[in-house]
Short mmCIF file of C-alpha atoms in Angstrom, two decimals:
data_model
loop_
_atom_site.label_atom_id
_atom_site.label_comp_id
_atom_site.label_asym_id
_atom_site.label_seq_id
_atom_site.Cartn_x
_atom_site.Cartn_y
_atom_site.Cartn_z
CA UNK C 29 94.15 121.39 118.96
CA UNK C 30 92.28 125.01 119.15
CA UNK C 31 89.93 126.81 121.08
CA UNK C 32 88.41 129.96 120.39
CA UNK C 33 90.77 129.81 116.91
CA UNK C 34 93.50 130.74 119.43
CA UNK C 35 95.73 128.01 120.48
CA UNK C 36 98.83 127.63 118.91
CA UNK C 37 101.54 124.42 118.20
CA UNK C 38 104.74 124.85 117.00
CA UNK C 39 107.75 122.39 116.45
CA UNK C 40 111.60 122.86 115.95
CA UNK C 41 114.58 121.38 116.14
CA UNK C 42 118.22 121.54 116.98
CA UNK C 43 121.57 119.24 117.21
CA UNK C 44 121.06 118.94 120.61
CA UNK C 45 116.79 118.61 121.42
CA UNK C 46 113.71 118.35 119.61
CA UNK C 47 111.25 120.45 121.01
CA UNK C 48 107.23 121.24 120.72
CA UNK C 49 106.03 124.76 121.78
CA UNK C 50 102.24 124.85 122.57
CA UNK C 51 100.49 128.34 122.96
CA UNK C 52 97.43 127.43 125.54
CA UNK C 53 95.37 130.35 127.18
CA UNK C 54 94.92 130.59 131.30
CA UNK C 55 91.21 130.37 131.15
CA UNK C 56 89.46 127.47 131.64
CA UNK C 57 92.24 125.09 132.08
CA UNK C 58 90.66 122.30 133.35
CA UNK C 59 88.41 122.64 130.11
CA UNK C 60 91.66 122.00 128.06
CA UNK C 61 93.22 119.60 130.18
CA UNK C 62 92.14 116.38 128.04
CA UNK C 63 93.16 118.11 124.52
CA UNK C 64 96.17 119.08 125.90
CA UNK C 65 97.29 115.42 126.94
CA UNK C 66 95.78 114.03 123.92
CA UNK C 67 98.58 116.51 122.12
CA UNK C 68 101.39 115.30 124.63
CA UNK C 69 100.02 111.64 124.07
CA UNK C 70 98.70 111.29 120.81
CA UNK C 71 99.52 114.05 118.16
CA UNK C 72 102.92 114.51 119.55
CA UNK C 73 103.89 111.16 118.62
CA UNK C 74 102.63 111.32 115.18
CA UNK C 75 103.73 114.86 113.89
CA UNK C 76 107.37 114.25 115.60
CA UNK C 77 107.13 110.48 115.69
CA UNK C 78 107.84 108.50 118.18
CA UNK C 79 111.10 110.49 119.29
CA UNK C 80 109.91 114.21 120.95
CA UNK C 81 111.62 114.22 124.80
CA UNK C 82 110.72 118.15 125.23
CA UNK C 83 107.87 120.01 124.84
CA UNK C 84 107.67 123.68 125.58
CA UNK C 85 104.18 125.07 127.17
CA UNK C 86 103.39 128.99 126.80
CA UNK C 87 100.06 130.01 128.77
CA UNK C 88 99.03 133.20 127.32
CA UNK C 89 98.01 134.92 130.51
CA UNK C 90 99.83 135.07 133.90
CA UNK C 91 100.07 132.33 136.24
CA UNK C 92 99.44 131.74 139.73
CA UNK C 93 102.44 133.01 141.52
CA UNK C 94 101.02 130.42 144.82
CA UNK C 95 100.70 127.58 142.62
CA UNK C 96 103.56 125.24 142.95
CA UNK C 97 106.13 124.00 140.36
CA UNK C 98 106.16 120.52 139.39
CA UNK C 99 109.19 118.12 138.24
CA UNK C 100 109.70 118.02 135.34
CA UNK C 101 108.54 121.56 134.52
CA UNK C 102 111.13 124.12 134.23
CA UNK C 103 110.03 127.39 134.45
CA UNK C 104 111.67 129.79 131.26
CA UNK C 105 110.59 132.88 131.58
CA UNK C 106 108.78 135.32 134.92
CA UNK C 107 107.26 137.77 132.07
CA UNK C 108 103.30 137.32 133.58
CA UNK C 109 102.12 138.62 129.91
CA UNK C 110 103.80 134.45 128.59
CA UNK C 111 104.66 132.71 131.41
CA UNK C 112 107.57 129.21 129.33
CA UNK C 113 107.49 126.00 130.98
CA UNK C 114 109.52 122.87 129.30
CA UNK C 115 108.39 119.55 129.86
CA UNK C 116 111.23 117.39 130.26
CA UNK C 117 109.61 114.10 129.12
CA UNK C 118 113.27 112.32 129.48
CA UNK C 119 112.83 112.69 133.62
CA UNK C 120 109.02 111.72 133.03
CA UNK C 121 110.65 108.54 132.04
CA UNK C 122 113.69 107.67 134.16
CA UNK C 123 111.21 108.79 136.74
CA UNK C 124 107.71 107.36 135.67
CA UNK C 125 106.40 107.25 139.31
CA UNK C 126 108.00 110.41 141.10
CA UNK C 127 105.60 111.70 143.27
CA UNK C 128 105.69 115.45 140.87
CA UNK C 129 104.37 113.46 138.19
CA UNK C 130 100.80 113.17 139.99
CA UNK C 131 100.67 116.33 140.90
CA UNK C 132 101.54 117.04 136.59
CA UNK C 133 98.71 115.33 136.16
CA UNK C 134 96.81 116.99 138.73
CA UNK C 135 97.39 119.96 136.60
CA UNK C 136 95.57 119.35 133.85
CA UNK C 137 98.45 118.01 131.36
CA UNK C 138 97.74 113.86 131.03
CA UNK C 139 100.58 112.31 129.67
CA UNK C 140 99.84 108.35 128.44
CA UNK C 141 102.92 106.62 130.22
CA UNK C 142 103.03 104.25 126.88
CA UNK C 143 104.11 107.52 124.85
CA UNK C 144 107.34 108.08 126.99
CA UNK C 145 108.44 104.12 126.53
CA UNK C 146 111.06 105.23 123.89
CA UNK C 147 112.24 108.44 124.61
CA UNK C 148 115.90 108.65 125.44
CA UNK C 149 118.78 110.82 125.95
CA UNK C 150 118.92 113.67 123.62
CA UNK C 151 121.84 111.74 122.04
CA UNK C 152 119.88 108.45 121.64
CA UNK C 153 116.98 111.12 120.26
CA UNK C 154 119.33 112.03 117.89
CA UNK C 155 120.31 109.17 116.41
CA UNK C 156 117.20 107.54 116.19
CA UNK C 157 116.03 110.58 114.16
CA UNK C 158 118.90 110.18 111.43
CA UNK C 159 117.83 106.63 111.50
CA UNK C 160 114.63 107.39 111.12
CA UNK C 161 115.14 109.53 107.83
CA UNK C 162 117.24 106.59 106.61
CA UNK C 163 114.00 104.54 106.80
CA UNK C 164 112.61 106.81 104.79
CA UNK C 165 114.41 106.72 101.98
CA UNK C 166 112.32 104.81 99.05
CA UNK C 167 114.89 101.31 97.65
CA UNK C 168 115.45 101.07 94.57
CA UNK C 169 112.99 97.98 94.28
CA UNK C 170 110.50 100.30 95.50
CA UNK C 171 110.73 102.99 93.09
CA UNK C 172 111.23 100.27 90.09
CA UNK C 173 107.98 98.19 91.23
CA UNK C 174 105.90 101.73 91.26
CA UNK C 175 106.96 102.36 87.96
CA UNK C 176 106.93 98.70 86.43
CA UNK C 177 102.75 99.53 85.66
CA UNK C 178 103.36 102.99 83.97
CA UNK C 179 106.39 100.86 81.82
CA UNK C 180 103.86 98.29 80.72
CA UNK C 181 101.16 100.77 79.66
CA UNK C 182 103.71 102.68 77.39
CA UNK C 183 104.83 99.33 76.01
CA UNK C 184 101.16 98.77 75.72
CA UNK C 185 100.59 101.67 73.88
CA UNK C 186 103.84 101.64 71.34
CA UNK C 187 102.77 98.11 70.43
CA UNK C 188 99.03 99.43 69.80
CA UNK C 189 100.54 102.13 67.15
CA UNK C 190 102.54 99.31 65.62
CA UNK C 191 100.20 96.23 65.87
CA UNK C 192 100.61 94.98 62.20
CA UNK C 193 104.44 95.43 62.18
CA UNK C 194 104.44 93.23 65.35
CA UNK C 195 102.06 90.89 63.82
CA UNK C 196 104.09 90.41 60.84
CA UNK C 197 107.58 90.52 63.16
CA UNK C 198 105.76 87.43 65.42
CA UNK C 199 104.45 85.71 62.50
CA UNK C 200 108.11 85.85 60.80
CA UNK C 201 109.81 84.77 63.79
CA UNK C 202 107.77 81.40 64.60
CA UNK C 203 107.80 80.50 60.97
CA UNK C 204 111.07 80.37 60.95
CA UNK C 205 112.05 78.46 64.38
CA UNK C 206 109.44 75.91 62.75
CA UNK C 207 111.34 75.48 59.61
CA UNK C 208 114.56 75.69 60.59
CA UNK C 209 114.55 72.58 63.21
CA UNK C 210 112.44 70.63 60.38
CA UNK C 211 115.21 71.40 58.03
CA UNK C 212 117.24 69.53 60.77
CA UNK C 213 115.32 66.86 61.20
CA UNK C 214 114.92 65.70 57.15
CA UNK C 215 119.09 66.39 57.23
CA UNK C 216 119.47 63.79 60.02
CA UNK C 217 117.15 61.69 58.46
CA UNK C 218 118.52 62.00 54.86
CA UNK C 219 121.85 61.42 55.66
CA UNK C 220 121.31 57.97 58.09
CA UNK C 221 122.86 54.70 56.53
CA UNK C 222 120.65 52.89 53.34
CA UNK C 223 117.84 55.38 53.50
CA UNK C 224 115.59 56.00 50.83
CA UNK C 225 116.55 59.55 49.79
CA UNK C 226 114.10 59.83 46.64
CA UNK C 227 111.23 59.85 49.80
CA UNK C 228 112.28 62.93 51.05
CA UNK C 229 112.62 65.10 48.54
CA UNK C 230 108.95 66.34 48.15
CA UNK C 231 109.21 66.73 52.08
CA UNK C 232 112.13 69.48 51.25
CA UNK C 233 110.17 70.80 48.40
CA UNK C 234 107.63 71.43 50.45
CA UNK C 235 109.79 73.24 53.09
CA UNK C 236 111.26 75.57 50.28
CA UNK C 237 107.76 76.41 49.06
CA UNK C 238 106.54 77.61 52.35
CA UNK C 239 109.67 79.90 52.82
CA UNK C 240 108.97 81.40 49.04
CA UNK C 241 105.34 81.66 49.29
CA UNK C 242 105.72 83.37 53.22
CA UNK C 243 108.73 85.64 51.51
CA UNK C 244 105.73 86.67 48.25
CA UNK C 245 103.36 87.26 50.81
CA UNK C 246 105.26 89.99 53.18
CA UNK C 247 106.22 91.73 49.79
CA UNK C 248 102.81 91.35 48.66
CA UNK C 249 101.27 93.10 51.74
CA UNK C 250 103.70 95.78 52.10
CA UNK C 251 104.35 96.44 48.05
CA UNK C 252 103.96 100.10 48.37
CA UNK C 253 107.06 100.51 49.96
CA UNK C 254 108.80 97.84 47.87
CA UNK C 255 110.98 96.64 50.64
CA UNK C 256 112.91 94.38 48.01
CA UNK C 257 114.77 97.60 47.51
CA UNK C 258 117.09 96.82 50.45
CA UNK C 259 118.48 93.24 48.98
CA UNK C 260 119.71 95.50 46.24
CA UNK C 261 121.31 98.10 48.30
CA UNK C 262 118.71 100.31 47.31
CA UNK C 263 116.50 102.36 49.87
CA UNK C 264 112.44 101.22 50.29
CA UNK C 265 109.59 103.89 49.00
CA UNK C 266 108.99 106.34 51.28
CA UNK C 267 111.82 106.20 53.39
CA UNK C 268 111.57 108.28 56.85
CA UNK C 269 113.70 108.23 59.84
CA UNK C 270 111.28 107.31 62.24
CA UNK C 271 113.56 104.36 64.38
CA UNK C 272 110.76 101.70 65.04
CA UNK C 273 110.00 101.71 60.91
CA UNK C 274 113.71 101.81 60.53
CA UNK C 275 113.92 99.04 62.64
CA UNK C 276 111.54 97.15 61.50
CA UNK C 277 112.47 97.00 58.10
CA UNK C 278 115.74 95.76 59.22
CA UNK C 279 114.40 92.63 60.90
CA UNK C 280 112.17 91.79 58.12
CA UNK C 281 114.69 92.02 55.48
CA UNK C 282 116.95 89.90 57.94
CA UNK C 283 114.13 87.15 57.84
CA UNK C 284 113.44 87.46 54.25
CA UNK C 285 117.07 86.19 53.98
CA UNK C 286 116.44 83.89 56.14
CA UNK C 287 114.02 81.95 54.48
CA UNK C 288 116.42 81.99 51.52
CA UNK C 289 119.14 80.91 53.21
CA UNK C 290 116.69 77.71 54.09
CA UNK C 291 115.38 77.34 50.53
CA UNK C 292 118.96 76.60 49.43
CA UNK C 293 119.84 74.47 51.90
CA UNK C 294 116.45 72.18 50.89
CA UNK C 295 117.77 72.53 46.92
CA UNK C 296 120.84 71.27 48.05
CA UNK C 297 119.29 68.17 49.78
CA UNK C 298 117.30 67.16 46.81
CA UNK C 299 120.79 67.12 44.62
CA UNK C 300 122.10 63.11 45.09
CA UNK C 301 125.53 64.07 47.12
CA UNK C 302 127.59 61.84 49.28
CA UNK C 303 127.12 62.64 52.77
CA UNK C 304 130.42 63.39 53.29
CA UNK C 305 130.31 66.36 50.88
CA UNK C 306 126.85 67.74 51.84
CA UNK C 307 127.46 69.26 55.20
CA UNK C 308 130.30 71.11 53.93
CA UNK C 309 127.43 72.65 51.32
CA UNK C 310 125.11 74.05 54.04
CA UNK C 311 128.26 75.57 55.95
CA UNK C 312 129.28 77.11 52.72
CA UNK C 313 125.73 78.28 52.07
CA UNK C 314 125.43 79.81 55.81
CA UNK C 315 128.49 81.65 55.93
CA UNK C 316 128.07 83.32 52.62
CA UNK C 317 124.45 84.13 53.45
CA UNK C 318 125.13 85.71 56.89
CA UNK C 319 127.75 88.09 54.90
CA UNK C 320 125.57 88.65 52.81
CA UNK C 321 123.00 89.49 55.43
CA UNK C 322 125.63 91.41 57.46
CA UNK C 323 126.71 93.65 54.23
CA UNK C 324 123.33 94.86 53.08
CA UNK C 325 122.13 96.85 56.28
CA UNK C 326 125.14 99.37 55.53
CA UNK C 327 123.13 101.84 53.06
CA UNK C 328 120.09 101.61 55.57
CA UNK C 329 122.45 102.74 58.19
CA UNK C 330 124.41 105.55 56.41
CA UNK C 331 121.22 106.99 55.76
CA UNK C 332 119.71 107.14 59.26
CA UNK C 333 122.65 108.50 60.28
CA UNK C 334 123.28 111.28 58.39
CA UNK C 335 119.61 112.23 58.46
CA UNK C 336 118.82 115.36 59.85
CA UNK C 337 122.42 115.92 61.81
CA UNK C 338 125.10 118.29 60.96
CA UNK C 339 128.01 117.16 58.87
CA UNK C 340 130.45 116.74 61.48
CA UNK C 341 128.05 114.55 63.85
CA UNK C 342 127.19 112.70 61.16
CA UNK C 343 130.69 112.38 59.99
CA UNK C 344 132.05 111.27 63.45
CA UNK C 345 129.04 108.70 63.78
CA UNK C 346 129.73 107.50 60.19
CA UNK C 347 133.25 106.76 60.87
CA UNK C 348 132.47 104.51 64.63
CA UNK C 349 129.81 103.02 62.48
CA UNK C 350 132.35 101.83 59.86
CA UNK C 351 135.40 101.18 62.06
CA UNK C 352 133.07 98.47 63.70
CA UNK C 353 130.98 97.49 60.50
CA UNK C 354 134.41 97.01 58.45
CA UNK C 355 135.95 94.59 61.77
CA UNK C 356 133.02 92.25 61.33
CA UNK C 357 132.72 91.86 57.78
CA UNK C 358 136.38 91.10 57.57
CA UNK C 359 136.00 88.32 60.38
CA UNK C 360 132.78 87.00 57.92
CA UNK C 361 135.18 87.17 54.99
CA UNK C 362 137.55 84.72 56.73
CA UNK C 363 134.65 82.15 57.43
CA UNK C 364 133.56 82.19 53.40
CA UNK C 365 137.70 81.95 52.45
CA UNK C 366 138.02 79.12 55.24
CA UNK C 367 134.41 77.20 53.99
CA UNK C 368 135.51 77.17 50.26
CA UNK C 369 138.81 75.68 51.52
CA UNK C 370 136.86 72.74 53.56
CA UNK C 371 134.69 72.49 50.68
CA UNK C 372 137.68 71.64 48.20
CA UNK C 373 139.26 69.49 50.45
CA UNK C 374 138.24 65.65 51.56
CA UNK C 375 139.11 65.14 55.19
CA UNK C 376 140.04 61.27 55.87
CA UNK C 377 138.80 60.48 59.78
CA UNK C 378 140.59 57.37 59.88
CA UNK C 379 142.45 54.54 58.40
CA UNK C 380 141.06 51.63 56.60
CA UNK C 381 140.85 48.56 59.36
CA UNK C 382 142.00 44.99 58.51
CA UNK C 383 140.10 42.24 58.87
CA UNK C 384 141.59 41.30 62.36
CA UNK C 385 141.11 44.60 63.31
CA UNK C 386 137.26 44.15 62.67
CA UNK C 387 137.08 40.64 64.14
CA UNK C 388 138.75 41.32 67.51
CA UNK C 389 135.92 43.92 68.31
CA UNK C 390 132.16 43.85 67.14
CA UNK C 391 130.78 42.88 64.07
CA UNK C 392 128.42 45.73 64.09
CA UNK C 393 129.00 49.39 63.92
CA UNK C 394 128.12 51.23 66.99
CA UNK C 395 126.36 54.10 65.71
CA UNK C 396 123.77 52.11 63.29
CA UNK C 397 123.54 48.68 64.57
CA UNK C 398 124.80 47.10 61.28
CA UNK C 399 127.27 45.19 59.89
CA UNK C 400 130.24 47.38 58.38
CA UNK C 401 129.79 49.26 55.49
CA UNK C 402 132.88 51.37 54.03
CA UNK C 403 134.41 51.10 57.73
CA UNK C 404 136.75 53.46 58.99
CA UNK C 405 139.47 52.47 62.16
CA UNK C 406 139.33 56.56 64.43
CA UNK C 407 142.94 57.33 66.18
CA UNK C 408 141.37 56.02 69.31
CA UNK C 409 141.23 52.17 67.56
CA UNK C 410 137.40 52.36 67.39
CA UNK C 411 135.68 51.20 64.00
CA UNK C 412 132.10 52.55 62.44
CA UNK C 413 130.63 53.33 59.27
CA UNK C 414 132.41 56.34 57.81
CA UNK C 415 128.93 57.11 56.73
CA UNK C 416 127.42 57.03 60.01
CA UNK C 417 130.90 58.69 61.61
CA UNK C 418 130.74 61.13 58.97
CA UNK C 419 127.38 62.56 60.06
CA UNK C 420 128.65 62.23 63.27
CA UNK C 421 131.39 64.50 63.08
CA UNK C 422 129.03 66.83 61.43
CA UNK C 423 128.06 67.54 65.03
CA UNK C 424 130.71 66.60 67.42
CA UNK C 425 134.64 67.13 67.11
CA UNK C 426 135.13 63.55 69.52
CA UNK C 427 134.78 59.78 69.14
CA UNK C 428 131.37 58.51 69.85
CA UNK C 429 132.72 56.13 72.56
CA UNK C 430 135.24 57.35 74.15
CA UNK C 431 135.31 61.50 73.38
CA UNK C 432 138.37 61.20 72.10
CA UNK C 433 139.09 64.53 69.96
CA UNK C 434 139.28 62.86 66.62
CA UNK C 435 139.14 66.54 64.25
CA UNK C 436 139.88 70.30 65.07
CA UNK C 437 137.51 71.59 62.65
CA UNK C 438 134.37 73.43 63.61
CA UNK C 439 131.27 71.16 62.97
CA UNK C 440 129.08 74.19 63.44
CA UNK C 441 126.20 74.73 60.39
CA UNK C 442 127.13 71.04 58.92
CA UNK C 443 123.72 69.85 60.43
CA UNK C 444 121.37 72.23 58.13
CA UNK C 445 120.83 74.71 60.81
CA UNK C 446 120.46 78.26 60.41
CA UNK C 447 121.53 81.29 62.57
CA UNK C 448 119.28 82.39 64.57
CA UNK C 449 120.83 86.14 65.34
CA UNK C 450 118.94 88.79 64.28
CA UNK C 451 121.07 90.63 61.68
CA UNK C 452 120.05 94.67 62.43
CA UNK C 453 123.04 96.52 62.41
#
């Protein structure tokens, strides 16, 4: 609000009032009179909010010593150079139709009614204002949704610079969820009662040569850096320290062995074992694969470590590094010693039923449908196959009937599968 570049508005505050001094000249006051209640009305409210109960008026020039003194006006100073009025907006609204308040209005200073509707006590004031700045405060929600689009365009952007890796990473990744549930599937099929296994052995050729020719083909692409190296414990060409390369070497050499593990376990199948005997081969062949897999990121490791560090940083990273590194590989250890024990060992499920045994219940095993072949009386009293209960128990430690625990040992890898965890430390 100016006129002639001369009017003035100032605001402050205290513990006790928030206040609004406006510097308006004599002259020409009923010129003014609509600016000045469009400050009291309109600007007020939005510079202060919706909380200012006092404003304080200073008229430049000297006022009218006849002219009368309105409520709520209180007069602050007699200098006639700056005659100080306050305009107690609180008794404007306790008091919204005293009889002062036309002549206020008379004056010049139109105050909309509507503005005064929440002004309180200087204490209510008070505490509306703290409130007020609590409002203000930006959630945590808030700040994370403004920065969620500057997060996807650096994401964006480190992707870009590494398209191929992430090409090759994808690739890798699908590949292997594909072969490693079809791997699965010709195990459950193989290993079902009186089934032709001679027909499924190209199927698990074929499996084996699409994990060799995928392995030949990430070597081929990426020969100059002859990431073969790091199966034996040797470091790639051109080794930096940059962490996505690092990383991404990691992963790929963890999927390379991957893809071996799998080709083993399809060799396996094509060999003519008992059922019985064949899980205990792809457990075996898992848990010695994933120490292998967990052994040969150490020299990958040392070196990012100690690249570029001083000795005693390195040292004291080193050592954390190994502390942890040595705990897991000795838990890994354990699973190969306690596989090569199963694997030497023939684990009876049952007892051999007699005849009356067999006659008092069904004359077909549950699990196939059939008549008895080779059957086998559980703990619980219930017969089956011990073919068909074998591959059962491949996957499940209970009866098939009644969940009775049957076994203690852990079925886990007996079905063909392959681990899934990424092996990067």
């Amino acid at each position: 609000m100016t006129e002639n570049n001369s009017n003035q508005a100032t605001m402050g505050s205290n513990s006790n009032q928030n206040w609004m001094r406006l510097n308006l000249p004599i002259n020409n006051t009923g010129a003014i009179s609509n600016q000045v209640g469009n400050a009291v009305s309109g600007i007020m409210p939005t510079i202060m909010g919706h909380n200012p109960h006092r404003i304080v008026v200073s008229r430049s020039s000297s006022v009218d010593a006849n002219q009368p003194q309105q409520t709520p006006v209180t007069q602050t100073s007699t200098d006639n150079v700056n005659n100080d009025f306050v305009l107690d907006l609180n008794r404007l609204q306790h008091n919204p139709d005293h009889a002062h308040s036309h002549d206020f209005l008379h004056q010049g200073l139109q105050i909309d009614p509507e503005s005064l509707q929440d002004f309180g006590s200087d204490e209510n004031m008070n505490e509306n204002h703290e409130h007020s700045h609590e409002r203000r405060t930006p959630p945590l929600t808030h700040l994370l949704s403004n920065s969620i689009i500057f997060i996807v365009i650096v994401l964006f952007k480190l992707l870009s610079d590494h398209i191929l890796g992430v090409v090759v990473f994808l690739c890798m990744g699908v590949t292997f969820i594909y072969a490693n549930n079809k791997l699965q599937g010709l195990v459950h099929q193989t290993s079902l009662r009186d089934v032709n296994h001679f027909r499924y052995i190209f199927s698990f050729l074929q499996l084996a040569g699409l994990m060799a020719a995928n392995m030949a083909t990430v070597y081929y692409v990426f020969r100059d850096q002859e990431l073969w190296k790091l199966l034996l414990f040797q470091m790639p060409n051109g080794w930096t320290a940059d962490f996505w390369l690092f990383l991404w070497m990691m992963v790929v050499t963890d999927y390379i062995l991957k893809y071996a593990t799998i080709i083993l376990k399809c060799l396996i199948s094509v060999v003519p074992f008992s059922s019985k005997k064949r899980g205990k081969y792809y457990m075996f062949i898992e848990h010695v694969m994933q120490l292998y897999r967990l052994v040969v990121t150490v020299l990958p490791w040392f070196h990012f470590l100690s690249d570029d560090v001083s000795f005693i940083f390195a040292a004291v990273l080193l050592l954390v590094y190994f502390i942890f590194k040595l705990n897991n590989t000795m838990v890994k250890i354990q699973d190969v010693y306690n596989a090569v024990g199963r694997l030497r060992t023939d684990i009876s499920y049952g007892t051999r039923p007699s005849q009356s045994d067999i006659t008092s219940r069904e004359e077909s095993c549950p699990i196939c449908q059939d008549d008895y072949k080779d059957p086998v009386m559980l703990a619980c009293k219930h017969i089956f196959c011990e073919s068909c209960v074998t591959v059962w128990f491949d996957r499940e430690k209970t009866c098939p009937m009644c969940r009775t625990q049957i076994h203690a040992e852990n079925p886990e890898w007996k079905d063909g599968s392959t681990s899934v965890h990424i092996q990067w430390y």
